Amino acid sequence: MTPRRIAAPLLLALLVQLVQVALAAGPARAAEPDNVTRPSVSGPGTLGTTLTADPGTWTGEDLTFAYQWLRDGDPIGGATGTTYEIRAADVRTRLAVRVTASDPTDPGAPGTATSERRWVPAVPTTTVLRAPERTTARETITLRVRVAAGPVDGPTGTVVVYDGRTRVKGERLRPGHLGRIEVPVRVRTKGVHHYQVRYEATGPTTSSRSERVAVTADPAYVTRKRVIGRSVRGRAITAWFRGDPEAEHVLLLLGQMHGDEPAGPRTAWHVRDHLRPKSGTALWVVPTMNPDGAARHTRRNARGVDLNRNWPTSGWTSAGKGSRYWGGPRPASEPETQAMIAFLRKIKPDYIASIHQPLYAIGRSGQDVAWERRLSRNLNLPRKHLGVGTPSGKVSPTMTGWYNARLGGHGVATTIEYGYSPTTHYVTEVAGKGTLRAALVY
Ligand SMILES: [Zn+2]
């Protein structure tokens, strides 16, 4: 053996002994807490606002933390909390927090670490102290605004709120506000709004702008009643709105044109009172457009006109006076038809479901086959051509004929014919939900 080979085992034995000594000393002298992620401060960082310290993360367990706020690296007297309100002396300096972490079982060995420095900008500053992250369209939110104007206690001027590039609100800032004001803002539309507050100064300060704050508005849900016209006898023709006033997807459910067909209004009332269209969609319900006929249980209106033959199309005819199907003296001669035409031109529904009895069918128009199929399946009614005796090449003088010819680019109108005496369960649950689901609003 060479001397070198003898030395190796000896060295190893020595090393083992040294490690054992070190381990034996361990419990009496714990390692000091080591900083893993730096302390940090959060907050707007402007005059009059509050900074909050986060101690960061450290090695060791059950540590206690002490805080010292620093201005340009020097301790600020008395500033030893987890929060610090920025005061005038801090303007145009850099603030930081120094964190001291101690292990209570070994107070002699603390660790320290300091956050990054935060620059306190020159005055004035305009800050949105509080705004909701989420709201509902058409609601009014409150923006809590702070205008910090350095040595000026109560800056004066105007606080103006912009939604994107649009000025939506202006409030006078008076000396008594002491730079703090709550500005109510009506959120007009659904979607994300980026609000910015601009302080337009009067007096010894200059103007400034806040950061933009994002507020997300969910679709509104509105219920509304509208009288869309009057019958020959002066009865109101009423439409009820349910849903999002900004909806791009709207169903009109017309319960009745013929006063001797009583089932459709029951569906309309059920839908109006019990079903809520899903978010972002909307529903109009007109239980009857023939209130005079409904009052007397007659098909025709008070002047003996079939309101579903009175629509101004190429197929309109004045023939058949006195019959159940008289189209009236002129196209759209009846106030009920006129009211409905004006209403449809205004709201332009995506889907119109017009309920009749008793032919037991979904009217086939070919305008939107998928919608007709959904109706057929949901309401358990076969799709059929429902002819009204109009010569070929002419447009039927019916509401569906008129709408699909005139406003077919906006939507589709379809006739639903229940049977003679559908059950209550059918006209409410089955047909109500089934129609709304077919129109993709439920
Ligand atoms: Zn009918």
Tab-separated table of C-alpha atoms and ligand atoms in Angstrom:
chain	number	residue	atom	x	y	z
A	1	MET	CA	0.000	0.000	0.000
A	2	THR	CA	1.138	3.521	-0.774
A	3	PRO	CA	0.851	6.193	1.987
A	4	ARG	CA	-1.833	8.000	-0.047
A	5	ARG	CA	-4.121	4.958	0.048
A	6	ILE	CA	-3.794	4.699	3.833
A	7	ALA	CA	-4.768	8.392	4.266
A	8	ALA	CA	-8.215	8.177	2.574
A	9	PRO	CA	-10.067	6.056	5.195
A	10	LEU	CA	-8.614	8.197	7.958
A	11	LEU	CA	-9.894	11.418	6.351
A	12	LEU	CA	-13.329	9.884	5.904
A	13	ALA	CA	-13.522	8.912	9.579
A	14	LEU	CA	-12.542	12.459	10.565
A	15	LEU	CA	-15.268	13.924	8.332
A	16	VAL	CA	-17.953	11.668	9.841
A	17	GLN	CA	-16.929	12.832	13.300
A	18	LEU	CA	-17.156	16.499	12.293
A	19	VAL	CA	-20.658	16.033	10.853
A	20	GLN	CA	-21.775	14.301	14.045
A	21	VAL	CA	-20.522	17.246	16.117
A	22	ALA	CA	-22.368	19.698	13.871
A	23	LEU	CA	-25.634	17.722	14.084
A	24	ALA	CA	-25.370	17.491	17.874
A	25	ALA	CA	-25.115	21.313	18.056
A	26	GLY	CA	-28.113	21.742	15.675
A	27	PRO	CA	-31.188	21.958	17.966
A	28	ALA	CA	-29.596	24.631	20.145
A	29	ARG	CA	-28.836	27.011	17.212
A	30	ALA	CA	-31.613	27.083	14.545
A	31	ALA	CA	-30.802	28.613	11.178
A	32	GLU	CA	-32.141	32.194	10.875
A	33	PRO	CA	-35.270	32.631	8.653
A	34	ASP	CA	-34.228	33.108	5.050
A	35	ASN	CA	-36.240	35.247	2.661
A	36	VAL	CA	-37.481	33.254	-0.371
A	37	THR	CA	-39.706	35.770	-2.193
A	38	ARG	CA	-39.224	39.440	-1.486
A	39	PRO	CA	-41.663	41.479	0.571
A	40	SER	CA	-43.933	43.629	-1.593
A	41	VAL	CA	-46.286	46.588	-1.247
A	42	SER	CA	-49.630	47.041	-2.983
A	43	GLY	CA	-51.992	49.976	-3.401
A	44	PRO	CA	-52.498	52.899	-5.774
A	45	GLY	CA	-49.294	54.491	-4.498
A	46	THR	CA	-50.532	58.060	-4.650
A	47	LEU	CA	-50.932	60.745	-2.018
A	48	GLY	CA	-53.729	59.979	0.422
A	49	THR	CA	-53.983	56.311	-0.467
A	50	THR	CA	-52.822	53.369	1.589
A	51	LEU	CA	-49.999	50.968	0.875
A	52	THR	CA	-50.276	47.446	2.235
A	53	ALA	CA	-47.243	45.288	2.984
A	54	ASP	CA	-46.925	41.622	2.115
A	55	PRO	CA	-44.064	39.951	4.011
A	56	GLY	CA	-43.151	37.644	1.134
A	57	THR	CA	-42.238	34.041	1.860
A	58	TRP	CA	-39.570	32.742	4.201
A	59	THR	CA	-37.981	29.514	5.306
A	60	GLY	CA	-39.049	28.314	8.732
A	61	GLU	CA	-42.421	27.917	10.398
A	62	ASP	CA	-44.629	30.042	12.662
A	63	LEU	CA	-42.576	33.156	12.035
A	64	THR	CA	-43.571	36.569	13.331
A	65	PHE	CA	-43.049	39.660	11.192
A	66	ALA	CA	-42.209	43.239	12.092
A	67	TYR	CA	-42.521	46.099	9.599
A	68	GLN	CA	-40.683	49.351	9.139
A	69	TRP	CA	-41.669	51.710	6.338
A	70	LEU	CA	-38.804	53.522	4.629
A	71	ARG	CA	-38.723	56.845	2.790
A	72	ASP	CA	-35.781	56.984	0.391
A	73	GLY	CA	-34.248	54.219	2.478
A	74	ASP	CA	-34.642	55.933	5.873
A	75	PRO	CA	-37.040	54.670	8.544
A	76	ILE	CA	-40.222	56.743	8.916
A	77	GLY	CA	-40.915	57.410	12.587
A	78	GLY	CA	-43.847	55.416	13.923
A	79	ALA	CA	-44.552	53.743	10.560
A	80	THR	CA	-44.396	50.134	11.730
A	81	GLY	CA	-47.759	48.672	10.701
A	82	THR	CA	-48.693	46.446	7.790
A	83	THR	CA	-50.299	49.483	6.125
A	84	TYR	CA	-49.087	52.986	5.525
A	85	GLU	CA	-51.077	56.020	4.373
A	86	ILE	CA	-49.071	58.109	1.956
A	87	ARG	CA	-48.681	61.675	3.227
A	88	ALA	CA	-47.491	64.942	1.707
A	89	ALA	CA	-43.873	64.408	2.829
A	90	ASP	CA	-43.753	61.236	0.717
A	91	VAL	CA	-44.492	62.968	-2.591
A	92	ARG	CA	-41.576	62.656	-5.019
A	93	THR	CA	-39.806	60.113	-2.800
A	94	ARG	CA	-39.511	56.333	-2.932
A	95	LEU	CA	-41.307	54.245	-0.332
A	96	ALA	CA	-40.500	50.708	0.691
A	97	VAL	CA	-41.137	48.379	3.601
A	98	ARG	CA	-38.501	46.418	5.498
A	99	VAL	CA	-39.690	43.153	6.990
A	100	THR	CA	-38.001	41.476	9.929
A	101	ALA	CA	-38.884	37.812	10.331
A	102	SER	CA	-38.304	36.139	13.691
A	103	ASP	CA	-38.600	32.618	14.937
A	104	PRO	CA	-40.258	32.987	18.386
A	105	THR	CA	-38.321	29.960	19.616
A	106	ASP	CA	-35.060	31.730	18.791
A	107	PRO	CA	-35.506	35.523	18.982
A	108	GLY	CA	-31.812	36.091	18.639
A	109	ALA	CA	-31.602	35.216	14.971
A	110	PRO	CA	-34.065	37.270	12.839
A	111	GLY	CA	-33.905	37.667	9.068
A	112	THR	CA	-34.620	40.885	7.189
A	113	ALA	CA	-35.617	41.776	3.639
A	114	THR	CA	-36.855	44.960	1.956
A	115	SER	CA	-39.453	45.425	-0.776
A	116	GLU	CA	-38.837	47.204	-4.033
A	117	ARG	CA	-39.210	50.972	-3.795
A	118	ARG	CA	-42.416	52.656	-4.939
A	119	TRP	CA	-42.176	56.121	-6.462
A	120	VAL	CA	-44.841	58.507	-5.162
A	121	PRO	CA	-45.699	60.679	-8.153
A	122	ALA	CA	-45.980	64.426	-8.234
A	123	VAL	CA	-49.357	65.895	-7.391
A	124	PRO	CA	-52.130	66.157	-8.366
A	125	THR	CA	-53.162	62.604	-8.921
A	126	THR	CA	-56.611	61.279	-9.668
A	127	THR	CA	-57.313	57.802	-8.420
A	128	VAL	CA	-60.349	55.571	-8.617
A	129	LEU	CA	-60.250	54.189	-5.100
A	130	ARG	CA	-63.137	51.827	-5.565
A	131	ALA	CA	-65.272	50.525	-8.413
A	132	PRO	CA	-67.178	47.251	-8.709
A	133	GLU	CA	-65.586	44.667	-10.977
A	134	ARG	CA	-68.962	43.343	-12.014
A	135	THR	CA	-72.438	44.764	-12.386
A	136	THR	CA	-75.551	44.474	-14.531
A	137	ALA	CA	-76.324	46.579	-17.578
A	138	ARG	CA	-78.573	49.593	-16.807
A	139	GLU	CA	-77.526	49.554	-13.147
A	140	THR	CA	-75.872	52.571	-11.549
A	141	ILE	CA	-72.454	51.978	-10.021
A	142	THR	CA	-70.490	54.288	-7.746
A	143	LEU	CA	-66.909	55.248	-8.506
A	144	ARG	CA	-65.100	56.438	-5.400
A	145	VAL	CA	-62.570	58.991	-6.586
A	146	ARG	CA	-59.665	60.662	-4.860
A	147	VAL	CA	-58.060	63.793	-6.269
A	148	ALA	CA	-54.830	64.371	-4.379
A	149	ALA	CA	-53.482	67.851	-4.970
A	150	GLY	CA	-50.482	68.076	-2.696
A	151	PRO	CA	-50.538	71.061	-0.361
A	152	VAL	CA	-54.081	71.990	-1.455
A	153	ASP	CA	-56.540	70.534	1.065
A	154	GLY	CA	-59.673	70.774	-1.027
A	155	PRO	CA	-58.866	70.824	-4.737
A	156	THR	CA	-61.646	72.281	-6.870
A	157	GLY	CA	-62.714	71.685	-10.431
A	158	THR	CA	-64.685	69.024	-12.249
A	159	VAL	CA	-64.402	65.273	-11.988
A	160	VAL	CA	-65.368	63.800	-15.359
A	161	VAL	CA	-65.937	60.107	-16.040
A	162	TYR	CA	-65.228	58.671	-19.483
A	163	ASP	CA	-66.446	55.291	-20.717
A	164	GLY	CA	-63.836	54.618	-23.364
A	165	ARG	CA	-63.873	57.889	-25.318
A	166	THR	CA	-67.380	58.893	-24.298
A	167	ARG	CA	-67.934	61.407	-21.536
A	168	VAL	CA	-70.642	59.897	-19.349
A	169	LYS	CA	-70.642	61.981	-16.193
A	170	GLY	CA	-69.324	65.212	-14.710
A	171	GLU	CA	-69.403	66.279	-11.052
A	172	ARG	CA	-68.247	69.526	-9.449
A	173	LEU	CA	-65.424	69.032	-6.983
A	174	ARG	CA	-65.881	71.560	-4.169
A	175	PRO	CA	-63.471	72.497	-1.356
A	176	GLY	CA	-65.678	70.648	1.149
A	177	HIS	CA	-65.081	67.368	-0.669
A	178	LEU	CA	-61.430	67.505	0.470
A	179	GLY	CA	-60.536	65.741	-2.763
A	180	ARG	CA	-62.835	62.757	-2.241
A	181	ILE	CA	-66.021	62.306	-4.236
A	182	GLU	CA	-68.365	59.479	-5.118
A	183	VAL	CA	-69.575	59.618	-8.703
A	184	PRO	CA	-72.665	57.590	-9.686
A	185	VAL	CA	-72.431	56.221	-13.218
A	186	ARG	CA	-75.199	54.436	-15.066
A	187	VAL	CA	-73.776	51.440	-16.958
A	188	ARG	CA	-75.686	51.646	-20.201
A	189	THR	CA	-74.801	48.464	-22.029
A	190	LYS	CA	-73.686	44.935	-21.297
A	191	GLY	CA	-70.037	43.983	-21.773
A	192	VAL	CA	-66.747	45.380	-20.482
A	193	HIS	CA	-66.480	49.117	-19.827
A	194	HIS	CA	-63.172	50.898	-19.283
A	195	TYR	CA	-63.799	53.912	-17.104
A	196	GLN	CA	-61.332	56.715	-16.677
A	197	VAL	CA	-61.741	59.655	-14.333
A	198	ARG	CA	-60.286	62.985	-15.390
A	199	TYR	CA	-59.834	65.822	-12.957
A	200	GLU	CA	-60.233	69.166	-14.702
A	201	ALA	CA	-58.725	71.587	-12.247
A	202	THR	CA	-59.559	75.119	-11.293
A	203	GLY	CA	-57.269	77.039	-8.960
A	204	PRO	CA	-53.653	76.333	-8.094
A	205	THR	CA	-53.411	72.756	-9.371
A	206	THR	CA	-53.174	71.074	-12.742
A	207	SER	CA	-55.449	68.481	-14.325
A	208	SER	CA	-54.826	64.756	-14.203
A	209	ARG	CA	-56.281	61.418	-15.255
A	210	SER	CA	-56.774	58.155	-13.421
A	211	GLU	CA	-55.815	54.722	-14.622
A	212	ARG	CA	-58.594	52.959	-16.505
A	213	VAL	CA	-60.708	50.606	-14.434
A	214	ALA	CA	-62.579	47.727	-16.058
A	215	VAL	CA	-66.181	47.004	-15.086
A	216	THR	CA	-67.976	44.027	-16.625
A	217	ALA	CA	-71.741	44.368	-17.023
A	218	ASP	CA	-73.905	41.290	-17.347
A	219	PRO	CA	-77.028	41.473	-19.538
A	220	ALA	CA	-79.927	43.236	-17.900
A	221	TYR	CA	-83.223	41.530	-17.185
A	222	VAL	CA	-86.185	43.811	-17.676
A	223	THR	CA	-89.934	43.288	-17.467
A	224	ARG	CA	-92.152	45.806	-19.180
A	225	LYS	CA	-95.734	46.199	-20.346
A	226	ARG	CA	-96.645	48.142	-23.454
A	227	VAL	CA	-100.043	48.909	-24.971
A	228	ILE	CA	-99.334	48.610	-28.695
A	229	GLY	CA	-102.764	49.718	-29.895
A	230	ARG	CA	-106.526	49.549	-29.431
A	231	SER	CA	-109.232	47.344	-30.871
A	232	VAL	CA	-112.290	48.593	-32.768
A	233	ARG	CA	-114.117	48.784	-29.425
A	234	GLY	CA	-111.177	50.545	-27.755
A	235	ARG	CA	-109.801	47.584	-25.832
A	236	ALA	CA	-106.041	47.618	-25.199
A	237	ILE	CA	-103.802	45.295	-27.193
A	238	THR	CA	-101.032	44.598	-24.714
A	239	ALA	CA	-97.500	43.299	-25.163
A	240	TRP	CA	-95.291	42.141	-22.294
A	241	PHE	CA	-91.510	42.213	-22.539
A	242	ARG	CA	-89.236	39.865	-20.610
A	243	GLY	CA	-85.436	39.719	-20.827
A	244	ASP	CA	-82.420	41.630	-22.050
A	245	PRO	CA	-83.340	44.939	-23.708
A	246	GLU	CA	-80.122	44.666	-25.735
A	247	ALA	CA	-80.889	41.113	-26.850
A	248	GLU	CA	-80.063	40.262	-30.423
A	249	HIS	CA	-82.244	37.210	-30.130
A	250	VAL	CA	-85.961	37.849	-29.589
A	251	LEU	CA	-89.081	35.682	-29.705
A	252	LEU	CA	-92.595	37.069	-30.081
A	253	LEU	CA	-95.289	34.751	-28.858
A	254	LEU	CA	-98.712	35.777	-30.179
A	255	GLY	CA	-101.369	33.875	-28.277
A	256	GLN	CA	-104.439	34.689	-30.316
A	257	MET	CA	-105.849	36.299	-33.447
A	258	HIS	CA	-109.190	34.517	-33.438
A	259	GLY	CA	-111.366	35.058	-30.353
A	260	ASP	CA	-112.862	31.568	-30.499
A	261	GLU	CA	-109.446	29.885	-30.096
A	262	PRO	CA	-108.884	30.047	-26.324
A	263	ALA	CA	-105.805	27.846	-25.821
A	264	GLY	CA	-103.088	30.169	-27.165
A	265	PRO	CA	-103.678	32.955	-24.622
A	266	ARG	CA	-103.251	30.382	-21.856
A	267	THR	CA	-99.811	29.542	-23.240
A	268	ALA	CA	-99.040	33.263	-23.460
A	269	TRP	CA	-100.071	33.954	-19.862
A	270	HIS	CA	-98.095	30.968	-18.614
A	271	VAL	CA	-94.967	32.056	-20.472
A	272	ARG	CA	-95.392	35.659	-19.322
A	273	ASP	CA	-95.854	34.708	-15.669
A	274	HIS	CA	-93.616	31.678	-15.208
A	275	LEU	CA	-90.841	31.404	-17.797
A	276	ARG	CA	-87.739	33.536	-17.828
A	277	PRO	CA	-85.776	33.779	-21.083
A	278	LYS	CA	-82.122	32.917	-20.698
A	279	SER	CA	-79.448	35.558	-20.246
A	280	GLY	CA	-78.890	37.756	-23.271
A	281	THR	CA	-82.178	36.844	-24.971
A	282	ALA	CA	-85.644	38.336	-24.800
A	283	LEU	CA	-89.282	37.572	-25.232
A	284	TRP	CA	-92.389	39.542	-26.181
A	285	VAL	CA	-95.758	38.077	-25.289
A	286	VAL	CA	-99.000	39.318	-26.845
A	287	PRO	CA	-101.794	37.166	-25.375
A	288	THR	CA	-104.305	38.400	-27.960
A	289	MET	CA	-104.380	40.885	-30.816
A	290	ASN	CA	-108.168	40.508	-31.006
A	291	PRO	CA	-109.502	41.503	-27.574
A	292	ASP	CA	-112.987	42.274	-28.969
A	293	GLY	CA	-113.249	38.789	-30.473
A	294	ALA	CA	-111.872	37.261	-27.262
A	295	ALA	CA	-114.545	39.060	-25.216
A	296	ARG	CA	-117.322	37.654	-27.412
A	297	HIS	CA	-115.627	34.326	-28.297
A	298	THR	CA	-115.856	35.088	-32.007
A	299	ARG	CA	-113.271	34.422	-34.677
A	300	ARG	CA	-113.549	37.862	-36.242
A	301	ASN	CA	-113.098	41.347	-34.810
A	302	ALA	CA	-115.965	43.701	-33.946
A	303	ARG	CA	-116.404	44.712	-37.612
A	304	GLY	CA	-116.633	41.123	-38.795
A	305	VAL	CA	-113.117	40.996	-40.268
A	306	ASP	CA	-110.871	37.924	-40.054
A	307	LEU	CA	-107.666	39.522	-38.740
A	308	ASN	CA	-105.639	36.740	-40.314
A	309	ARG	CA	-106.883	37.706	-43.822
A	310	ASN	CA	-106.500	41.466	-43.410
A	311	TRP	CA	-102.732	41.788	-43.940
A	312	PRO	CA	-101.526	43.933	-46.853
A	313	THR	CA	-100.039	41.356	-49.219
A	314	SER	CA	-100.476	40.536	-52.905
A	315	GLY	CA	-102.993	37.853	-51.954
A	316	TRP	CA	-105.367	40.157	-50.035
A	317	THR	CA	-108.985	40.232	-51.280
A	318	SER	CA	-112.160	42.013	-50.192
A	319	ALA	CA	-114.296	39.095	-51.332
A	320	GLY	CA	-116.420	37.093	-48.912
A	321	LYS	CA	-117.963	39.834	-46.805
A	322	GLY	CA	-120.031	38.230	-44.066
A	323	SER	CA	-118.047	34.986	-44.161
A	324	ARG	CA	-115.765	33.756	-41.384
A	325	TYR	CA	-112.767	34.609	-43.573
A	326	TRP	CA	-113.583	38.136	-44.765
A	327	GLY	CA	-110.368	40.110	-45.355
A	328	GLY	CA	-112.005	43.489	-44.679
A	329	PRO	CA	-112.833	46.471	-46.913
A	330	ARG	CA	-109.177	47.370	-47.501
A	331	PRO	CA	-105.780	45.785	-46.754
A	332	ALA	CA	-104.826	46.533	-43.128
A	333	SER	CA	-108.167	48.285	-42.652
A	334	GLU	CA	-108.473	47.140	-39.034
A	335	PRO	CA	-106.883	48.947	-36.071
A	336	GLU	CA	-105.758	45.594	-34.642
A	337	THR	CA	-103.832	44.770	-37.834
A	338	GLN	CA	-102.357	48.282	-37.970
A	339	ALA	CA	-101.188	48.078	-34.350
A	340	MET	CA	-99.517	44.734	-34.958
A	341	ILE	CA	-97.818	45.909	-38.162
A	342	ALA	CA	-96.353	48.944	-36.384
A	343	PHE	CA	-95.220	46.771	-33.483
A	344	LEU	CA	-93.576	44.154	-35.717
A	345	ARG	CA	-91.812	46.827	-37.762
A	346	LYS	CA	-90.411	48.233	-34.531
A	347	ILE	CA	-89.263	45.073	-32.766
A	348	LYS	CA	-88.492	42.816	-35.784
A	349	PRO	CA	-88.473	39.522	-33.854
A	350	ASP	CA	-86.144	36.687	-34.815
A	351	TYR	CA	-88.968	34.234	-34.263
A	352	ILE	CA	-92.722	34.733	-34.181
A	353	ALA	CA	-94.868	31.913	-32.861
A	354	SER	CA	-98.513	32.606	-33.749
A	355	ILE	CA	-100.880	30.218	-32.012
A	356	HIS	CA	-104.182	29.012	-33.471
A	357	GLN	CA	-106.565	26.060	-33.185
A	358	PRO	CA	-107.569	23.362	-34.106
A	359	LEU	CA	-105.665	22.082	-37.160
A	360	TYR	CA	-103.007	20.223	-35.135
A	361	ALA	CA	-99.904	21.244	-37.086
A	362	ILE	CA	-96.816	23.406	-37.376
A	363	GLY	CA	-97.166	25.575	-40.486
A	364	ARG	CA	-94.569	24.750	-43.099
A	365	SER	CA	-93.074	27.779	-44.813
A	366	GLY	CA	-89.569	26.596	-45.634
A	367	GLN	CA	-88.267	29.901	-44.279
A	368	ASP	CA	-86.416	28.260	-41.372
A	369	VAL	CA	-86.800	24.502	-41.479
A	370	ALA	CA	-84.669	23.878	-38.375
A	371	TRP	CA	-86.942	26.096	-36.254
A	372	GLU	CA	-90.046	24.408	-37.661
A	373	ARG	CA	-88.561	21.004	-36.847
A	374	ARG	CA	-87.726	22.051	-33.283
A	375	LEU	CA	-91.285	23.309	-32.829
A	376	SER	CA	-92.681	20.116	-34.319
A	377	ARG	CA	-90.608	17.931	-32.016
A	378	ASN	CA	-91.102	19.993	-28.835
A	379	LEU	CA	-94.848	20.499	-29.311
A	380	ASN	CA	-95.464	17.056	-30.770
A	381	LEU	CA	-97.234	18.474	-33.843
A	382	PRO	CA	-96.639	17.449	-37.487
A	383	ARG	CA	-95.334	19.991	-40.015
A	384	LYS	CA	-97.959	20.739	-42.671
A	385	HIS	CA	-98.746	23.249	-45.378
A	386	LEU	CA	-101.579	25.335	-43.957
A	387	GLY	CA	-103.125	26.821	-47.099
A	388	VAL	CA	-105.569	29.709	-46.792
A	389	GLY	CA	-106.885	29.515	-50.350
A	390	THR	CA	-104.559	32.168	-51.763
A	391	PRO	CA	-103.955	31.748	-55.524
A	392	SER	CA	-100.474	30.433	-56.310
A	393	GLY	CA	-97.880	33.135	-56.842
A	394	LYS	CA	-99.592	35.445	-54.352
A	395	VAL	CA	-98.626	36.013	-50.725
A	396	SER	CA	-101.241	34.933	-48.190
A	397	PRO	CA	-102.899	37.917	-46.430
A	398	THR	CA	-101.963	36.372	-43.083
A	399	MET	CA	-99.570	37.687	-40.469
A	400	THR	CA	-97.035	34.955	-41.193
A	401	GLY	CA	-97.360	35.577	-44.948
A	402	TRP	CA	-96.856	39.320	-44.506
A	403	TYR	CA	-93.949	39.028	-42.029
A	404	ASN	CA	-92.021	36.441	-43.990
A	405	ALA	CA	-92.460	38.443	-47.217
A	406	ARG	CA	-91.753	41.898	-45.763
A	407	LEU	CA	-89.435	41.317	-42.813
A	408	GLY	CA	-88.173	37.814	-43.578
A	409	GLY	CA	-84.621	39.139	-43.551
A	410	HIS	CA	-85.034	39.818	-39.842
A	411	GLY	CA	-86.759	36.638	-38.766
A	412	VAL	CA	-89.398	34.032	-39.368
A	413	ALA	CA	-93.075	33.843	-38.438
A	414	THR	CA	-94.666	30.444	-38.005
A	415	THR	CA	-98.211	29.293	-37.330
A	416	ILE	CA	-98.769	26.818	-34.525
A	417	GLU	CA	-102.116	25.001	-34.646
A	418	TYR	CA	-103.044	23.206	-31.448
A	419	GLY	CA	-105.801	20.582	-31.492
A	420	TYR	CA	-109.427	21.206	-30.402
A	421	SER	CA	-108.960	20.921	-26.668
A	422	PRO	CA	-105.362	20.571	-25.541
A	423	THR	CA	-104.789	19.800	-21.865
A	424	THR	CA	-103.684	22.410	-19.362
A	425	HIS	CA	-100.361	20.612	-19.006
A	426	TYR	CA	-99.892	20.772	-22.765
A	427	VAL	CA	-100.695	24.469	-23.257
A	428	THR	CA	-98.565	25.540	-20.284
A	429	GLU	CA	-95.570	23.285	-19.692
A	430	VAL	CA	-95.230	21.491	-23.015
A	431	ALA	CA	-96.051	24.283	-25.460
A	432	GLY	CA	-94.664	27.129	-23.324
A	433	LYS	CA	-91.219	25.684	-22.728
A	434	GLY	CA	-91.244	23.900	-26.074
A	435	THR	CA	-91.786	27.108	-28.025
A	436	LEU	CA	-89.179	29.054	-26.053
A	437	ARG	CA	-86.661	26.243	-26.453
A	438	ALA	CA	-87.354	26.016	-30.181
A	439	ALA	CA	-86.667	29.761	-30.395
A	440	LEU	CA	-83.411	29.240	-28.445
A	441	VAL	CA	-84.415	31.687	-25.724
A	442	TYR	CA	-84.854	29.146	-22.931
B	1	ZN	ZN	-106.889	30.928	-35.787
